[in-house]
Coordinates of C-alpha atoms in Angstrom, one line a residue:
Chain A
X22 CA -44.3 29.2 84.4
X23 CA -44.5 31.4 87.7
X24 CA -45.2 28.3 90.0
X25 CA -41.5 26.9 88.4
X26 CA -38.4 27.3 90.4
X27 CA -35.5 28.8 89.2
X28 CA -33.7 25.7 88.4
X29 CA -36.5 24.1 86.5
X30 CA -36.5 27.3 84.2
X31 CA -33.6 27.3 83.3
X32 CA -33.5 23.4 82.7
X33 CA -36.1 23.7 80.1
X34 CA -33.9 26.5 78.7
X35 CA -31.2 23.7 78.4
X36 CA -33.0 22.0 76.3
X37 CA -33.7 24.6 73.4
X38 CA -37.0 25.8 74.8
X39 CA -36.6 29.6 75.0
X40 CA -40.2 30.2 75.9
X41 CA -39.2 30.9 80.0
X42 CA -37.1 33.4 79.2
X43 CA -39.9 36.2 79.7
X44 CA -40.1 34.5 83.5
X45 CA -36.7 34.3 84.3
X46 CA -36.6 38.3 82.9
X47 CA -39.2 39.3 85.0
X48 CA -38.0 37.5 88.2
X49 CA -34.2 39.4 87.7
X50 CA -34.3 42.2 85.6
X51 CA -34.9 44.6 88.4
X52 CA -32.1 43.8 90.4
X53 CA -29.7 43.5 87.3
X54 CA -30.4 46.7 85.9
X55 CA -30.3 48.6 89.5
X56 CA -26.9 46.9 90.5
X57 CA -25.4 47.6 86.0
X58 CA -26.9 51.2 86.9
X59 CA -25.2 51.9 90.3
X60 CA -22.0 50.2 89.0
X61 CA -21.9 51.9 86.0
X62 CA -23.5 55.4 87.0
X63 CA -25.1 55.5 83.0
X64 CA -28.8 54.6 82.5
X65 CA -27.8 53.8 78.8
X66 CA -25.2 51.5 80.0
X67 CA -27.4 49.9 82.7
X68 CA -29.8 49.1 80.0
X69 CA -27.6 47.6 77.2
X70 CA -26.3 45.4 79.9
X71 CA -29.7 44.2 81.4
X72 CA -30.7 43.5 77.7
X73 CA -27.0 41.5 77.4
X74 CA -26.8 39.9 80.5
X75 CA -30.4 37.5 79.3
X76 CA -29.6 37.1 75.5
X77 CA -26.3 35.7 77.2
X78 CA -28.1 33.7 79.8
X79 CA -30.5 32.1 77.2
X80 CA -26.5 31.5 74.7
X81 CA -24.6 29.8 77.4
X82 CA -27.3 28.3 79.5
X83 CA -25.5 25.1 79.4
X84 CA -23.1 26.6 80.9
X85 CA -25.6 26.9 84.6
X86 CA -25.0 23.7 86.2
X87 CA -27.7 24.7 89.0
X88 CA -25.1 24.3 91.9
X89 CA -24.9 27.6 92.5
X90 CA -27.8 30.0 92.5
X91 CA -29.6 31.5 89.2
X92 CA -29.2 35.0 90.8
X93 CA -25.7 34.4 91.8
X94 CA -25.1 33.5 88.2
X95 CA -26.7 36.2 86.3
X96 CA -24.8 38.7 88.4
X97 CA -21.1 36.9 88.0
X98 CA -22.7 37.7 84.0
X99 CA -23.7 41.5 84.7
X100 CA -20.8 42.4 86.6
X101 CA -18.5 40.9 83.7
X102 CA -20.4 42.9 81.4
X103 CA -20.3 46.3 83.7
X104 CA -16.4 45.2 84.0
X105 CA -15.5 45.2 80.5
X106 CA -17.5 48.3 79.9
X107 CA -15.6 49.8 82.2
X108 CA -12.3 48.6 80.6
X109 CA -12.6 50.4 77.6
X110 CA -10.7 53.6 78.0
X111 CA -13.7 55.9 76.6
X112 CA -15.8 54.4 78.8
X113 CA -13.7 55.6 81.7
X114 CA -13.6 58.8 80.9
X115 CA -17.8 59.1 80.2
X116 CA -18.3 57.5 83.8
X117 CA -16.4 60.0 85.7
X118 CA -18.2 62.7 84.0
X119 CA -21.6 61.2 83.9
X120 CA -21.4 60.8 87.8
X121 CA -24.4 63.5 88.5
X122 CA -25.7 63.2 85.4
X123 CA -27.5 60.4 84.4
X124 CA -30.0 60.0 86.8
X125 CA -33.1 58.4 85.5
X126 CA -36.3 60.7 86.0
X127 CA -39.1 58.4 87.1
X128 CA -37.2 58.3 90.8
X129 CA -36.2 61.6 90.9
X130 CA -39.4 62.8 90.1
X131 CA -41.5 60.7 92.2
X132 CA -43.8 63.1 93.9
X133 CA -43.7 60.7 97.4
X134 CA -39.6 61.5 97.6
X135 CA -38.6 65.1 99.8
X136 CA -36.6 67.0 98.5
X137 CA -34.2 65.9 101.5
X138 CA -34.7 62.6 100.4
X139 CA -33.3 63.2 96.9
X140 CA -30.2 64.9 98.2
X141 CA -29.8 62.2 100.4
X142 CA -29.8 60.1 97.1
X143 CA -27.2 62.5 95.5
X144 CA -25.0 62.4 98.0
X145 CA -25.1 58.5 97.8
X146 CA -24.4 58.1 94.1
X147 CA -21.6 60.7 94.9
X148 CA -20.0 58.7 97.6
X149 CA -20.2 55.3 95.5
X150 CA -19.0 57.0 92.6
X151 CA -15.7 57.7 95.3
X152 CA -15.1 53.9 95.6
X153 CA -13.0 51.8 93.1
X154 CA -14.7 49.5 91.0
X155 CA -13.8 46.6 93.0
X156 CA -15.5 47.4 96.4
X157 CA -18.0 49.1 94.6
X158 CA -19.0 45.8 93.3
X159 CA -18.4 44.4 96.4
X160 CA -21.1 46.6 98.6
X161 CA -23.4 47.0 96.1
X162 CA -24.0 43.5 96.1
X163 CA -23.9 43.3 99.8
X164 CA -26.1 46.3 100.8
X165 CA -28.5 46.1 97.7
X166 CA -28.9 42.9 96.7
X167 CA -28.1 40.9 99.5
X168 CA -25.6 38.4 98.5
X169 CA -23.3 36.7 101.3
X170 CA -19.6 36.9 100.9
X171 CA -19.0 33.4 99.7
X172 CA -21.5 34.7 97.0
X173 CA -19.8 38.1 96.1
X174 CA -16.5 36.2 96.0
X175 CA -18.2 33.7 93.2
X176 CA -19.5 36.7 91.4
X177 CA -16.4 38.9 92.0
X178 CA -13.5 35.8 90.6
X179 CA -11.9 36.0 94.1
X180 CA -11.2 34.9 97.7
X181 CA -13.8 35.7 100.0
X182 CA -11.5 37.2 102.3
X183 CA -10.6 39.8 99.6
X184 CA -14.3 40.5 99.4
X185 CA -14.1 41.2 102.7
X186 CA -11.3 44.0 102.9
X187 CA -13.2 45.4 100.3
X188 CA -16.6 46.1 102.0
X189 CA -14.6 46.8 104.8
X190 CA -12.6 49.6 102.7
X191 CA -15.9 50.6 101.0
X192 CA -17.5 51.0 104.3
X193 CA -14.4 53.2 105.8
X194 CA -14.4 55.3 102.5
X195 CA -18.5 55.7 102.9
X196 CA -18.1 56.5 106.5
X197 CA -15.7 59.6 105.9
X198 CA -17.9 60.8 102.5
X199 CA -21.5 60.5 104.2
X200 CA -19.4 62.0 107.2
X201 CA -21.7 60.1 109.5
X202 CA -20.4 60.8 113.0
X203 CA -22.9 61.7 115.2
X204 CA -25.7 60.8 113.1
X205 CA -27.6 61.8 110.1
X206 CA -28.0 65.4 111.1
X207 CA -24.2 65.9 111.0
X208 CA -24.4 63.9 107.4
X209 CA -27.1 66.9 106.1
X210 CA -25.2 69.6 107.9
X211 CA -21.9 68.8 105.9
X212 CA -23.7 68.2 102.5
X213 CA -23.6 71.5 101.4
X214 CA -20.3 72.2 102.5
X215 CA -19.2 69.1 100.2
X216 CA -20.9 70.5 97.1
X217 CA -20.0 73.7 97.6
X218 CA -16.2 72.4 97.8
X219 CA -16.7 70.2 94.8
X220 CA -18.3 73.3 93.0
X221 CA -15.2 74.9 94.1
X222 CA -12.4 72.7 92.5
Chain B
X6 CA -3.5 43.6 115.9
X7 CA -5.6 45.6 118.5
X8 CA -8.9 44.0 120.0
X9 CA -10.5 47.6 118.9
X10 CA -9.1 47.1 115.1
X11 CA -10.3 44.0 115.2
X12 CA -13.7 44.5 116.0
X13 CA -13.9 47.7 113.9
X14 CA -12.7 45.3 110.8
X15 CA -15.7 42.4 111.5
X16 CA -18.2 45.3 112.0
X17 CA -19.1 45.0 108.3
X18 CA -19.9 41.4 109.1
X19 CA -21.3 42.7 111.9
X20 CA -24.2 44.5 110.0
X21 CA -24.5 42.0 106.4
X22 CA -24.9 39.6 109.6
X23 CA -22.3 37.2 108.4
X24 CA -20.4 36.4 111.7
X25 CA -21.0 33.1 113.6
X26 CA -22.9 33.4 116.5
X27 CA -19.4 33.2 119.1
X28 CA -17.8 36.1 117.3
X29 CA -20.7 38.1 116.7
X30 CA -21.5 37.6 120.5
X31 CA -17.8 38.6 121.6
X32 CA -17.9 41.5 119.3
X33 CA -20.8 42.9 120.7
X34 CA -19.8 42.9 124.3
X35 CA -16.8 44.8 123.3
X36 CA -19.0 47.6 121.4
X37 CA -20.6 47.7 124.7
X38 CA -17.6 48.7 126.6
X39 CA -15.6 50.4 124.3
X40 CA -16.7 54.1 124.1
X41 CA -14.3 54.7 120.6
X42 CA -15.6 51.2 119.2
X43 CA -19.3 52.2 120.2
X44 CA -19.0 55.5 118.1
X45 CA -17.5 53.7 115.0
X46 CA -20.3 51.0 115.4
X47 CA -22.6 53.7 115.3
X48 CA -21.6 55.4 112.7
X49 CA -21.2 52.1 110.9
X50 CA -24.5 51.4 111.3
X51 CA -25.9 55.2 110.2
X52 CA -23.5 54.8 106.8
X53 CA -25.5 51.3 106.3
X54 CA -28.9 53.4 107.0
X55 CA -28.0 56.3 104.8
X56 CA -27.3 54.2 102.0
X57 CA -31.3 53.1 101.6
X58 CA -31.4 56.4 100.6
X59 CA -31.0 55.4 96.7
X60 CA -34.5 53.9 95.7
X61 CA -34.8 51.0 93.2
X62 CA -35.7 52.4 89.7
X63 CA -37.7 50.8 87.3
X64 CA -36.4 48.9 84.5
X65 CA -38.1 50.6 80.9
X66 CA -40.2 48.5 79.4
X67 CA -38.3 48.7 76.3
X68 CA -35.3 46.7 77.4
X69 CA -37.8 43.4 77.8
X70 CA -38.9 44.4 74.4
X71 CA -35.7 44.4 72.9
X72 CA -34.6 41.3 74.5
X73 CA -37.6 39.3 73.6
X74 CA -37.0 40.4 70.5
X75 CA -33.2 39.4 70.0
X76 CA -34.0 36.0 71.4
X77 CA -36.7 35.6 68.6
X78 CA -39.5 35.2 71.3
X79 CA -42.8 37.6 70.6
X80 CA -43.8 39.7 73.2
X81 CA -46.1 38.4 76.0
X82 CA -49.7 37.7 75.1
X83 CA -52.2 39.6 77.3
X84 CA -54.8 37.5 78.3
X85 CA -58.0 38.4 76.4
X86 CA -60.8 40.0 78.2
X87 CA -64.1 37.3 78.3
X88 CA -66.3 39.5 76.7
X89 CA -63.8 39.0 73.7
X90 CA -64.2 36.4 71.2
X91 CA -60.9 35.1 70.3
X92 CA -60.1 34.6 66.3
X93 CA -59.1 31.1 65.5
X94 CA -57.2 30.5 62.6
X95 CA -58.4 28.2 60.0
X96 CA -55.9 25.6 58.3
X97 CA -57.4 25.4 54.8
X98 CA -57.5 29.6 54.6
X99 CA -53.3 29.4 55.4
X100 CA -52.6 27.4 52.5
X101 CA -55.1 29.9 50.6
X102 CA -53.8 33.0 51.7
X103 CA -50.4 31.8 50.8
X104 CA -51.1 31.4 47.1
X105 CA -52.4 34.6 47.6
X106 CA -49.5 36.2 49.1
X107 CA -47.0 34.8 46.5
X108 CA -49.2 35.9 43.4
X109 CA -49.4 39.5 44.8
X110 CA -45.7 39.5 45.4
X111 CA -45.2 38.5 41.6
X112 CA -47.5 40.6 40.4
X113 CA -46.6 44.0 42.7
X114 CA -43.2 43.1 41.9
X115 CA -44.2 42.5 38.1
X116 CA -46.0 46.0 38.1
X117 CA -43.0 48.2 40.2
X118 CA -40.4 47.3 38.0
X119 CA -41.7 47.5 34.8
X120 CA -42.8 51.4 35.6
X121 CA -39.2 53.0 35.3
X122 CA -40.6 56.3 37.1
X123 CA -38.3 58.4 38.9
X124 CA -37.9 57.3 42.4
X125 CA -39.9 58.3 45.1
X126 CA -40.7 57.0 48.6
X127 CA -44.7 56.4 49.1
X128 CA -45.0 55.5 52.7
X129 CA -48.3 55.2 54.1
X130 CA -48.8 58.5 55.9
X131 CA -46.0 60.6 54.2
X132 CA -43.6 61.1 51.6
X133 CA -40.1 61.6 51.2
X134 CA -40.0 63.1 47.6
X135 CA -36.8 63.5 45.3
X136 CA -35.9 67.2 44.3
X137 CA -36.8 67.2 40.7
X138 CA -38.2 65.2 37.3
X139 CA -34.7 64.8 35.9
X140 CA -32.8 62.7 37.8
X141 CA -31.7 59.1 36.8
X142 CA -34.3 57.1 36.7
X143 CA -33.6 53.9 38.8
X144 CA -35.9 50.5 38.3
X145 CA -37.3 49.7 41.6
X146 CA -38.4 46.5 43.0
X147 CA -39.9 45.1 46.3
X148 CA -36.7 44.0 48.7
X149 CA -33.8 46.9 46.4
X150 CA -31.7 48.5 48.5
X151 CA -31.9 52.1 46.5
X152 CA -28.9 54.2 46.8
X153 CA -29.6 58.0 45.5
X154 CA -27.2 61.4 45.8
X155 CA -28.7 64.2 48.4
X156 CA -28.8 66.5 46.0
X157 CA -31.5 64.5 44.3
X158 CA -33.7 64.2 47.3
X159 CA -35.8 67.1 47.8
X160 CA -34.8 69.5 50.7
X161 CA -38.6 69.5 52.3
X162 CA -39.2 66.0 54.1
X163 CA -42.9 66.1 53.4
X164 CA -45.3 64.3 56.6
X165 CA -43.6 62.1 58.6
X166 CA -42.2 59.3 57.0
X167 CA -41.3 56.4 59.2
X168 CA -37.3 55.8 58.7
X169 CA -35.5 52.9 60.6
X170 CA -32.7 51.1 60.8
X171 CA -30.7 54.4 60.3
X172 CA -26.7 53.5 59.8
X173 CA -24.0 55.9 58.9
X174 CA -21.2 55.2 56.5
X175 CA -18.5 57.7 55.8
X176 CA -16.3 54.8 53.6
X177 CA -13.8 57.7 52.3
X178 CA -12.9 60.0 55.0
X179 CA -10.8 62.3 52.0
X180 CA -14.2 62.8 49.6
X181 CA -16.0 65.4 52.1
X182 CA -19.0 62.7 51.6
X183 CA -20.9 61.2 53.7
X184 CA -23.9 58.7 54.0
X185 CA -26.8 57.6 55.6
X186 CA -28.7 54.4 54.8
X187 CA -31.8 53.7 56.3
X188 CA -35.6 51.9 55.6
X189 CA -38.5 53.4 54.8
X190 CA -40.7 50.8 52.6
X191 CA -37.6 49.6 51.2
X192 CA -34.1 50.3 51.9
X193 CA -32.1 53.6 51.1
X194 CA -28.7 54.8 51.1
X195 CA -28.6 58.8 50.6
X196 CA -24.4 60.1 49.6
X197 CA -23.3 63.4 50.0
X198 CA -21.6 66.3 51.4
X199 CA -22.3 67.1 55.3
X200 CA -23.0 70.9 53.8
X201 CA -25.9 69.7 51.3
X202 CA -29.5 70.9 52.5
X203 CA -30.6 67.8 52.0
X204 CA -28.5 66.0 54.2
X205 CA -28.9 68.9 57.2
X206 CA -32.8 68.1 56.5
X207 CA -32.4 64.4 56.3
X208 CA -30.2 64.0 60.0
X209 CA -32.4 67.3 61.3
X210 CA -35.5 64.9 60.4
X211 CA -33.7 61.7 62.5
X212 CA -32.8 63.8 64.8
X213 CA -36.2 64.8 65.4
X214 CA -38.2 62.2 65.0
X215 CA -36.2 58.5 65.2
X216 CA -38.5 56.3 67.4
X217 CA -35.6 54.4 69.3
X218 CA -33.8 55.7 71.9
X219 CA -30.1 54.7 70.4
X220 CA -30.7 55.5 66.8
X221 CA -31.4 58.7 68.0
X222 CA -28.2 59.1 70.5
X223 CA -26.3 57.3 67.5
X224 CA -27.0 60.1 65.4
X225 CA -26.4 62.4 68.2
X226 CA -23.3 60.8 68.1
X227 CA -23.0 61.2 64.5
X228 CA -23.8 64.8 63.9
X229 CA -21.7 65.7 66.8
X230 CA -18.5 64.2 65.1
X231 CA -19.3 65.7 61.7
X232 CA -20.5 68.9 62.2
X233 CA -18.5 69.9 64.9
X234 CA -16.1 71.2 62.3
X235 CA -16.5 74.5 61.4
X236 CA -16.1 74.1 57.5
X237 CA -19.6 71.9 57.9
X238 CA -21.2 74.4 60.9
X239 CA -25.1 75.1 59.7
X240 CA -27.8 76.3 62.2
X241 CA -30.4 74.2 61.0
X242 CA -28.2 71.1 62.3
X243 CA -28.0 73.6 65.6
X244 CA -32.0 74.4 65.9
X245 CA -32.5 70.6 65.3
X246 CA -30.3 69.7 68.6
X247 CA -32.2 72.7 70.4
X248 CA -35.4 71.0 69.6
X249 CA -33.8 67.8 70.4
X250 CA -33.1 69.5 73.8
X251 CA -36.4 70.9 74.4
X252 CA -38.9 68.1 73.5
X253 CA -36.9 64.5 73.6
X254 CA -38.4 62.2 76.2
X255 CA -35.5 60.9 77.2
X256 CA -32.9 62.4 79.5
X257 CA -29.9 60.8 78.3
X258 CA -30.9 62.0 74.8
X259 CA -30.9 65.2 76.1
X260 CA -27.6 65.3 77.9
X261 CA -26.3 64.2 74.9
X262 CA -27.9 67.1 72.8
X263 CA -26.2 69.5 75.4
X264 CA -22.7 67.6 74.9
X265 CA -23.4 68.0 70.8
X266 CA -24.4 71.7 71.1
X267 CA -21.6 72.1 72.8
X268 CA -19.0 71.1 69.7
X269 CA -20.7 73.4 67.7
X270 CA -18.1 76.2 65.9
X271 CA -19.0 79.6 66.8
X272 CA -20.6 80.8 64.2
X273 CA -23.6 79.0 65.6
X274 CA -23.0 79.8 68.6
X275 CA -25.9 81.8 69.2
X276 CA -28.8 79.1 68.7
X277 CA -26.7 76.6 70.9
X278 CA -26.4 79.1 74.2
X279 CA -30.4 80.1 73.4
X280 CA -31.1 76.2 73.7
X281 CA -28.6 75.8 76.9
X282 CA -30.1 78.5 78.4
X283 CA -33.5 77.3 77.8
X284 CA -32.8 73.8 79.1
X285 CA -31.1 75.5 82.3
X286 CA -34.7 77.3 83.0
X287 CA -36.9 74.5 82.9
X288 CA -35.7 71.4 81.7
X289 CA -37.3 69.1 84.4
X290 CA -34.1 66.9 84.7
X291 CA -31.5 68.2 86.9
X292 CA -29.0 66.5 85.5
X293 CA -29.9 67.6 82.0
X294 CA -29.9 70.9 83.7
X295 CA -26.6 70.4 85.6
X296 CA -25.1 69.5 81.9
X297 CA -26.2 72.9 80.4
X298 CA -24.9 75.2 83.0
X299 CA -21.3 73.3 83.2
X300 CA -21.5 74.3 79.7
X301 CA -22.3 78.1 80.1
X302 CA -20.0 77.9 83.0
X303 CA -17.5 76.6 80.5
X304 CA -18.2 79.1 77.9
X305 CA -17.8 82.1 80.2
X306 CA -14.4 80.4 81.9
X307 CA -13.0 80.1 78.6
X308 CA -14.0 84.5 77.5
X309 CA -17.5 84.1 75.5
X310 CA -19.5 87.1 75.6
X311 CA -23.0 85.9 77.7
X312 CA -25.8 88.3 76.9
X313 CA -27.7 89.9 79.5
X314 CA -30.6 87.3 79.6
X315 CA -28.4 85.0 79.7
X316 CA -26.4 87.0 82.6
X317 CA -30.0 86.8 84.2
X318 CA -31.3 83.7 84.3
X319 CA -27.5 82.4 85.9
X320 CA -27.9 85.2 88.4
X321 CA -31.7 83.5 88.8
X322 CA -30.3 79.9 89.8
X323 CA -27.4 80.8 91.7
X324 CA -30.0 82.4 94.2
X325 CA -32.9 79.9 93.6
X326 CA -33.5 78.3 97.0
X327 CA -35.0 75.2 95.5
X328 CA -32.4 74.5 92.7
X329 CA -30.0 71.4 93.0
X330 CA -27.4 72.6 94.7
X331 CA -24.5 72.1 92.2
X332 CA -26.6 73.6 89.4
X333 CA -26.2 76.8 92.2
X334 CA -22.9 76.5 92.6
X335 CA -21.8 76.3 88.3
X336 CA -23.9 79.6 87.7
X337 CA -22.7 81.2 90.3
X338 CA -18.9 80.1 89.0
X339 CA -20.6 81.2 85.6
X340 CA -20.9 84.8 86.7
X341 CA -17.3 85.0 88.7
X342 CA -15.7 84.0 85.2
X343 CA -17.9 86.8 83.2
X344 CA -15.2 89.0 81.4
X345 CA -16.9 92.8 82.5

């Protein structure tokens, strides 16, 4: 199966033959359970969807016509998913509180990460967790997972000119959060000064 | 619109590299003289830098389980080693050990339901054993679902039986009942009131020792909506989250045993700020850690009397150099709010 492109996967999924799935799962579950997890801030979440995003992919494979890309696809799927689990009003109100809570251990507690390096990864989460769901979606598939903007604007249901304001709005509201003005020094130095505030209120 | 504004709004472009090669060219030469467009370029490009910061984590493995599972695929066959010599099956043995199969299903199912005992659970390594000899006897037979009262389960959970498939009913919310249904070698439903031993052992025992990640956060979920009113409040259900909180594998399970403790009345109060406390000290996670001190800093905001160890080990992390920063900042709130 590995020497099998994408397209030739899923055609054989088309036909009632579930037996790439396991393939197809390897080659994507990565990257859809890292964007579901930064999306949704919840490890549980993140999971569920990964597991939702395939069984739906193996459903309404007939529903790939291979014109677009198989990546592209499963992520217009996860970000439905991460969408809707957002919609529902007591998942709202978990995400804004799980925001520094749910962070899996196996990267927090790998012994090659500083200490300055995890902050650095706190102070991240904190500053996507600042951003509305839209250009939230929007960077996180353009920084970490690489997809152009005609791309994001498949996945996202709209123009890609409104994917571009919002990157461009994600990346202003970044900019101020990380306060990154005269390089990453300043961006430690303020750190503190941000929890302490957040502490604070 | 400005040339400046302009540029600053294609600098995303700019850095995802999506801007033909005649913009991206005319762009850059005004970075180049533009001191104020220079500066925002630059920090454009530290933000973009900064954010590599958040490292890829691993799926679990259990989420290709699961889906393998729920699309009806077995999990993937490791290749054998070659000093292994793989087992072929033999075609006339299936057809034998069929016959087989179906005569020892008669006859086991012959044999359990004629025998009329009172009803017991015999799984391989344990038991879960019914209170006493004079219950109603119920026939049994392979594939029942059994459905008994708590008070006819004994209150000891002997071994450790394997349950699964745990669901929770509560079908009359006016009959202070409750129940649990769940497999052990066949299926059971246990009725009865949240306040029965038998049911505090029973959802102590999932609590404790369900396999699965959501079962276990279900009941989480379950015990936190049930006994979080004070009529039902029993420390055993409060040491059983404590345990949850000090040995569960998973983080999220955790968080949610702080959130649980949390909803507790007052009256067991005391084993749920010994298990916060605890899991504020070392709990490895700093999240699970942040959880538990937002909840001692919530106790002491809202007039709770701390005791002096716990007094202690806030004054500990507000000054511990190495602590997460925020977990620093709650104690220290934690102590301000402390009524002298």
């Amino acid at each position: 199966m590995k020497h099998l492109s994408d397209q030739d996967l899923m055609r054989i999924v088309q036909a009632g033959d579930y037996s790439p799935a396991s393939e197809i799962y390897d080659r994507y579950s990565g990257r859809i359970y890292n964007f579901a997890f930064r999306f949704l801030k919840n490890a549980e979440a993140a999971e569920d969807a990964t597991q939702e995003v395939f069984v739906k992919m193996l459903r309404h494979a007939n529903q790939f016509h291979g014109d677009a890309k198989l990546s592209t696809w499963l992520f217009s799927i996860t970000a439905n998913w991460c969408r809707d689990y957002l919609r529902k009003a007591d998942n709202k109100s978990k995400e804004s509180e799980d925001v520094l809570v749910t962070l899996p251990a196996s990267a927090e507690y790998s012994p090659d990460r500083t200490l300055e390096q995890r902050e650095n990864e706190q102070r991240v989460r904190r500053a996507l967790a600042t951003l509305t769901p839209e250009q939230r979606e929007a960077i996180l598939l353009s920084r970490y997972q690489g997809l152009s903007y005609a791309e994001i604007a498949q996945v996202a249901g709209c123009s890609e000119g409104a994917v571009k304001t919002r990157v461009f709005r994600a990346m202003e509201t970044l900019k101020k959060t990380l306060a990154v003005v005269g390089g990453r020094e300043d961006a430690r130095r303020v750190a503190p000064l941000e929890a302490a505030n957040r502490g604070a209120s | 619109m400005t040339e400046c504004s302009a540029v600053s709004e294609s600098m995303p472009l700019l850095l995802t590299e999506s801007l033909d090669a005649a913009r991206r060219e005319v762009t850059h030469q005004h970075i180049e003289s533009c001191g104020i467009c220079s500066d925002e370029w630059n920090a454009y490009k530290e933000t973009w830098a900064v954010m590599a910061d958040l490292p890829e984590v691993a799926v679990p493995a259990r989420v290709k389980a699961q889906f393998l599972e729920r699309a009806g695929l077995a999990p993937v066959e490791t290749e054998l080693p070659k000093n292994v010599v793989p087992f072929h099956k033999r075609t006339a043995f299936k057809w034998i050990a069929q016959a087989a199969a179906v005569a020892l299903l008669v006859g086991g199912g012959y044999f359990v339901g004629d025998r009329q005992k009172p009803d017991f659970v015999t799984p391989a390594t344990a038991t879960l054993a019914t209170g006493n000899d004079s219950i109603r006897p119920i026939s049994t037979s392979l594939a029942e679902t059994r459905v008994l009262d708590a008070d006819a389960l004994s209150p000891v959970i002997e071994g450790r039986p394997n349950i699964s498939n745990i669901q929770f009913v509560d079908a009359d919310a006016a009959d202070e009942k409750i129940a649990v249904s769940f497999d052990v070698t066949s299926h059971w439903t246990v009725n009865g009131n949240p306040r029965d031993k038998s049911m505090v052992r029973l959802l102590s025992y999932m609590l404790e020792n369900e396999a699965e990640m959501t079962p276990r956060s279900n009941t989480l979920e379950w015990v936190r909506q049930t006994y979080s009113d004070p009529q039902y409040a029993d420390p055993e259900i409060a040491n059983a989250l404590a345990k949850v909180l000090r040995n569960d594998s998973h983080e999220g399970v955790r968080i949610r045993a702080v959130d649980t403790l949390t909803t507790l009345p007052p009256t067991v109060g005391l084993q749920a700020r010994d298990a916060l406390i605890e899991a504020l000290k070392s709990d490895p996670n700093p999240a699970v850690r942040i959880k538990a001190v937002e909840a001692l800093a919530n106790m002491a905001r809202n007039g709770e009397t701390l005791d002096p160890m716990m007094v202690d080990t806030l004054r500990q992390k507000a000054s511990q150099d190495d602590e997460n920063l925020y977990v620093r900042v709650k104690a220290a709130e934690a102590l301000s709010n402390i009524k002298p």
